[in-house]
Structures are given as structure tokens and as C-alpha cells.
Tab-separated table of C-alpha atoms in Angstrom:
chain	number	residue	atom	x	y	z
H	1	UNK	CA	-44.866	238.536	-166.661
H	2	UNK	CA	-44.775	241.087	-163.892
H	3	UNK	CA	-46.220	240.052	-160.591
H	4	UNK	CA	-46.841	242.139	-157.512
H	5	UNK	CA	-45.997	240.058	-154.446
H	6	UNK	CA	-46.088	241.411	-150.920
H	7	UNK	CA	-45.652	244.890	-152.396
H	8	UNK	CA	-42.333	243.877	-153.970
H	9	UNK	CA	-42.055	243.721	-157.729
H	10	UNK	CA	-40.902	240.406	-159.177
H	11	UNK	CA	-40.718	238.872	-162.641
H	12	UNK	CA	-42.744	235.692	-162.564
H	13	UNK	CA	-43.699	233.306	-165.343
H	14	UNK	CA	-45.249	229.836	-165.367
H	15	UNK	CA	-44.007	227.341	-167.970
H	16	UNK	CA	-46.144	224.275	-168.810
H	17	UNK	CA	-44.718	220.763	-169.278
H	18	UNK	CA	-46.233	217.364	-170.121
H	19	UNK	CA	-44.934	215.657	-166.959
H	20	UNK	CA	-42.767	215.983	-163.849
H	21	UNK	CA	-39.460	214.841	-165.390
H	22	UNK	CA	-39.471	217.455	-168.153
H	23	UNK	CA	-40.404	220.158	-165.632
H	24	UNK	CA	-37.499	219.168	-163.372
H	25	UNK	CA	-35.168	219.100	-166.384
H	26	UNK	CA	-36.116	222.724	-167.155
H	27	UNK	CA	-35.564	223.671	-163.505
H	28	UNK	CA	-32.033	222.274	-163.836
H	29	UNK	CA	-31.413	224.140	-167.081
H	30	UNK	CA	-32.445	227.442	-165.473
H	31	UNK	CA	-30.455	226.511	-162.347
H	32	UNK	CA	-27.341	225.877	-164.439
H	33	UNK	CA	-27.734	229.307	-166.070
H	34	UNK	CA	-28.238	230.884	-162.624
H	35	UNK	CA	-25.047	229.302	-161.274
H	36	UNK	CA	-23.121	230.508	-164.335
H	37	UNK	CA	-24.118	234.137	-163.834
H	38	UNK	CA	-24.225	234.043	-160.032
H	39	UNK	CA	-27.819	235.322	-159.786
H	40	UNK	CA	-30.505	232.908	-158.637
H	41	UNK	CA	-34.268	232.824	-159.206
H	42	UNK	CA	-36.898	231.090	-157.144
H	43	UNK	CA	-37.865	227.873	-158.935
H	44	UNK	CA	-41.201	226.259	-158.145
H	45	UNK	CA	-41.312	222.775	-159.692
H	46	UNK	CA	-44.488	220.692	-159.731
H	47	UNK	CA	-46.023	218.031	-161.952
H	48	UNK	CA	-46.447	219.630	-165.378
H	49	UNK	CA	-45.177	223.105	-164.560
H	50	UNK	CA	-42.316	225.293	-163.423
H	51	UNK	CA	-42.781	228.808	-162.080
H	52	UNK	CA	-39.634	230.947	-162.352
H	53	UNK	CA	-39.369	234.143	-160.295
H	54	UNK	CA	-36.559	236.630	-160.889
H	55	UNK	CA	-35.847	239.554	-158.561
H	56	UNK	CA	-32.949	241.175	-156.758
H	57	UNK	CA	-32.787	240.525	-152.999
H	58	UNK	CA	-30.536	243.484	-152.288
H	59	UNK	CA	-33.028	246.055	-153.521
H	60	UNK	CA	-36.093	243.859	-152.847
H	61	UNK	CA	-37.170	244.540	-156.380
H	62	UNK	CA	-36.347	244.192	-160.049
H	63	UNK	CA	-33.255	245.412	-161.909
H	64	UNK	CA	-32.374	245.435	-165.602
H	65	UNK	CA	-30.461	242.183	-165.044
H	66	UNK	CA	-33.638	240.439	-163.921
H	67	UNK	CA	-35.324	241.275	-167.226
H	68	UNK	CA	-32.324	239.826	-169.095
H	69	UNK	CA	-32.537	236.690	-166.946
H	70	UNK	CA	-36.265	236.366	-167.615
H	71	UNK	CA	-35.601	236.720	-171.349
H	72	UNK	CA	-32.903	234.034	-171.167
H	73	UNK	CA	-35.344	231.792	-169.260
H	74	UNK	CA	-37.882	232.223	-172.090
H	75	UNK	CA	-35.162	231.358	-174.616
H	76	UNK	CA	-34.184	228.196	-172.716
H	77	UNK	CA	-37.849	227.170	-172.606
H	78	UNK	CA	-38.349	227.826	-176.319
H	79	UNK	CA	-35.456	225.486	-177.152
H	80	UNK	CA	-36.962	222.561	-175.238
I	1	UNK	CA	-44.688	219.899	-140.758
I	2	UNK	CA	-48.394	220.232	-141.387
I	3	UNK	CA	-49.521	223.324	-143.182
I	4	UNK	CA	-52.992	224.553	-143.857
I	5	UNK	CA	-53.114	226.035	-147.339
I	6	UNK	CA	-56.278	227.269	-148.968
I	7	UNK	CA	-58.242	225.008	-146.628
I	8	UNK	CA	-56.442	221.942	-147.999
I	9	UNK	CA	-54.106	220.010	-145.760
I	10	UNK	CA	-50.564	219.524	-147.043
I	11	UNK	CA	-47.289	218.267	-145.589
I	12	UNK	CA	-44.773	221.065	-145.950
I	13	UNK	CA	-41.201	221.347	-144.682
I	14	UNK	CA	-38.396	223.800	-145.407
I	15	UNK	CA	-34.843	222.431	-145.630
I	16	UNK	CA	-31.889	224.839	-145.273
I	17	UNK	CA	-28.749	224.694	-147.459
I	18	UNK	CA	-25.529	226.711	-147.625
I	19	UNK	CA	-25.999	227.747	-151.263
I	20	UNK	CA	-28.093	227.357	-154.420
I	21	UNK	CA	-26.253	224.361	-155.906
I	22	UNK	CA	-26.734	222.137	-152.850
I	23	UNK	CA	-30.405	223.144	-152.664
I	24	UNK	CA	-30.920	222.217	-156.323
I	25	UNK	CA	-29.075	218.939	-155.755
I	26	UNK	CA	-31.546	218.055	-152.989
I	27	UNK	CA	-34.464	219.001	-155.251
I	28	UNK	CA	-33.128	216.490	-157.773
I	29	UNK	CA	-32.734	213.798	-155.117
I	30	UNK	CA	-36.344	214.231	-154.016
I	31	UNK	CA	-37.420	214.438	-157.681
I	32	UNK	CA	-35.659	211.150	-158.430
I	33	UNK	CA	-37.477	209.490	-155.516
I	34	UNK	CA	-40.778	210.982	-156.731
I	35	UNK	CA	-40.277	209.584	-160.240
I	36	UNK	CA	-39.428	206.185	-158.801
I	37	UNK	CA	-42.674	205.934	-156.826
I	38	UNK	CA	-44.835	207.858	-159.303
I	39	UNK	CA	-46.026	210.429	-156.733
I	40	UNK	CA	-44.771	213.984	-157.051
I	41	UNK	CA	-44.391	216.784	-154.507
I	42	UNK	CA	-44.225	220.502	-155.133
I	43	UNK	CA	-40.568	221.563	-154.888
I	44	UNK	CA	-39.748	225.205	-154.203
I	45	UNK	CA	-36.025	225.784	-154.783
I	46	UNK	CA	-34.328	229.069	-153.879
I	47	UNK	CA	-30.878	230.172	-152.796
I	48	UNK	CA	-30.153	228.337	-149.535
I	49	UNK	CA	-33.426	226.473	-149.153
I	50	UNK	CA	-35.861	223.942	-150.562
I	51	UNK	CA	-39.508	223.725	-149.505
I	52	UNK	CA	-41.043	220.302	-150.165
I	53	UNK	CA	-44.834	219.941	-150.163
I	54	UNK	CA	-46.488	216.522	-150.254
I	55	UNK	CA	-50.218	216.032	-150.822
I	56	UNK	CA	-52.567	213.970	-152.953
I	57	UNK	CA	-54.243	215.848	-155.827
I	58	UNK	CA	-57.053	213.349	-156.220
I	59	UNK	CA	-58.416	213.883	-152.727
I	60	UNK	CA	-57.053	217.444	-152.387
I	61	UNK	CA	-55.552	216.388	-149.095
I	62	UNK	CA	-53.088	214.113	-147.361
I	63	UNK	CA	-52.983	210.298	-147.374
I	64	UNK	CA	-50.825	207.836	-145.455
I	65	UNK	CA	-48.510	207.657	-148.490
I	66	UNK	CA	-47.773	211.383	-148.178
I	67	UNK	CA	-46.500	210.891	-144.624
I	68	UNK	CA	-44.230	208.090	-145.850
I	69	UNK	CA	-42.948	210.380	-148.635
I	70	UNK	CA	-42.322	213.188	-146.143
I	71	UNK	CA	-40.397	210.749	-143.913
I	72	UNK	CA	-38.314	209.606	-146.884
I	73	UNK	CA	-37.638	213.260	-147.766
I	74	UNK	CA	-36.340	213.829	-144.224
I	75	UNK	CA	-34.131	210.736	-144.582
I	76	UNK	CA	-32.679	211.942	-147.894
I	77	UNK	CA	-31.930	215.319	-146.302
I	78	UNK	CA	-30.283	213.722	-143.265
I	79	UNK	CA	-27.887	211.819	-145.530
I	80	UNK	CA	-26.668	214.972	-147.275
């Protein structure tokens, strides 16, 4: 779950999907959540997978809120 | 436009946007085109930008079709 990237801590998880359309649908679900709370992850969408990366630009690291967002992302995935 | 990544040639371009919602909208436009033609790029969506990467898995490189897809991606962006 925790990934060290260019010496900045980020919360990164890869979610598998059976095709491109279902991956893009998940990207939109996470994007809708992000818009609602006003905090935005990086979303890497490809055929059969989405990688979601949560971190806080301002501190170039991870705050409590990022863990809550990652948990919500897991919940959204589990309901698909 | 052309990016060398792990010794495999890919067509990569970054498109700027004023916010997250418009970036995600563009991701969906390119995703819709990808579904229509049955060839799918990697789409990296973040606040204020989308990075689109076209390549052909089967040959682990770039074919003529990828250049056409990259051109169509530019066209979609220019109409936003």
C-alpha cells in the first residue's frame, strides 16, 4: 500500500479489472469521490487495471486524510 | 511526443487542463475513442493534466495505428 517514490511517501494501490471499460468506470467513481471532497489522487488507467495514488501536494507527503481516501477507494472497489 | 521508456518506444503526450474535472472529462473522451476502435492507451489523470501513452502491447512498440491514435487524441484535445 505504501510506496516510496522519488523520496516522497505516497499511498499507491493497483486494482485489477477484466477489461478497459470497467477500469475506466472505477477511475470515474474515484474521480467523483475526489471532486466531492476536493482532494484529488493520481489515477493511472490502463487495460485491466487502475493504479490510484493518494498524497498531499502541499506537504509533498501523506496525511491522515490520504489514508481515509485510500480506505474509501478500497471500499468503492469492493462494491464493484 | 516520442518517449523512450524501459527501452520500448511509446507515443506519450501531456495535455494541460485548468482543473481535475476537465482532465477527467478528457480521459473519458479518449477512453470512449479507445473503446470504439478496440485499442487502448495508458491514461494518467491528475489534477490539471492528462498524460496519454499509445503503444502496441503485442509488439512492445509503436505501429502506424498508434500514430493515428495519437493524432486523434490531439484532435479531441483541440476541440475542448
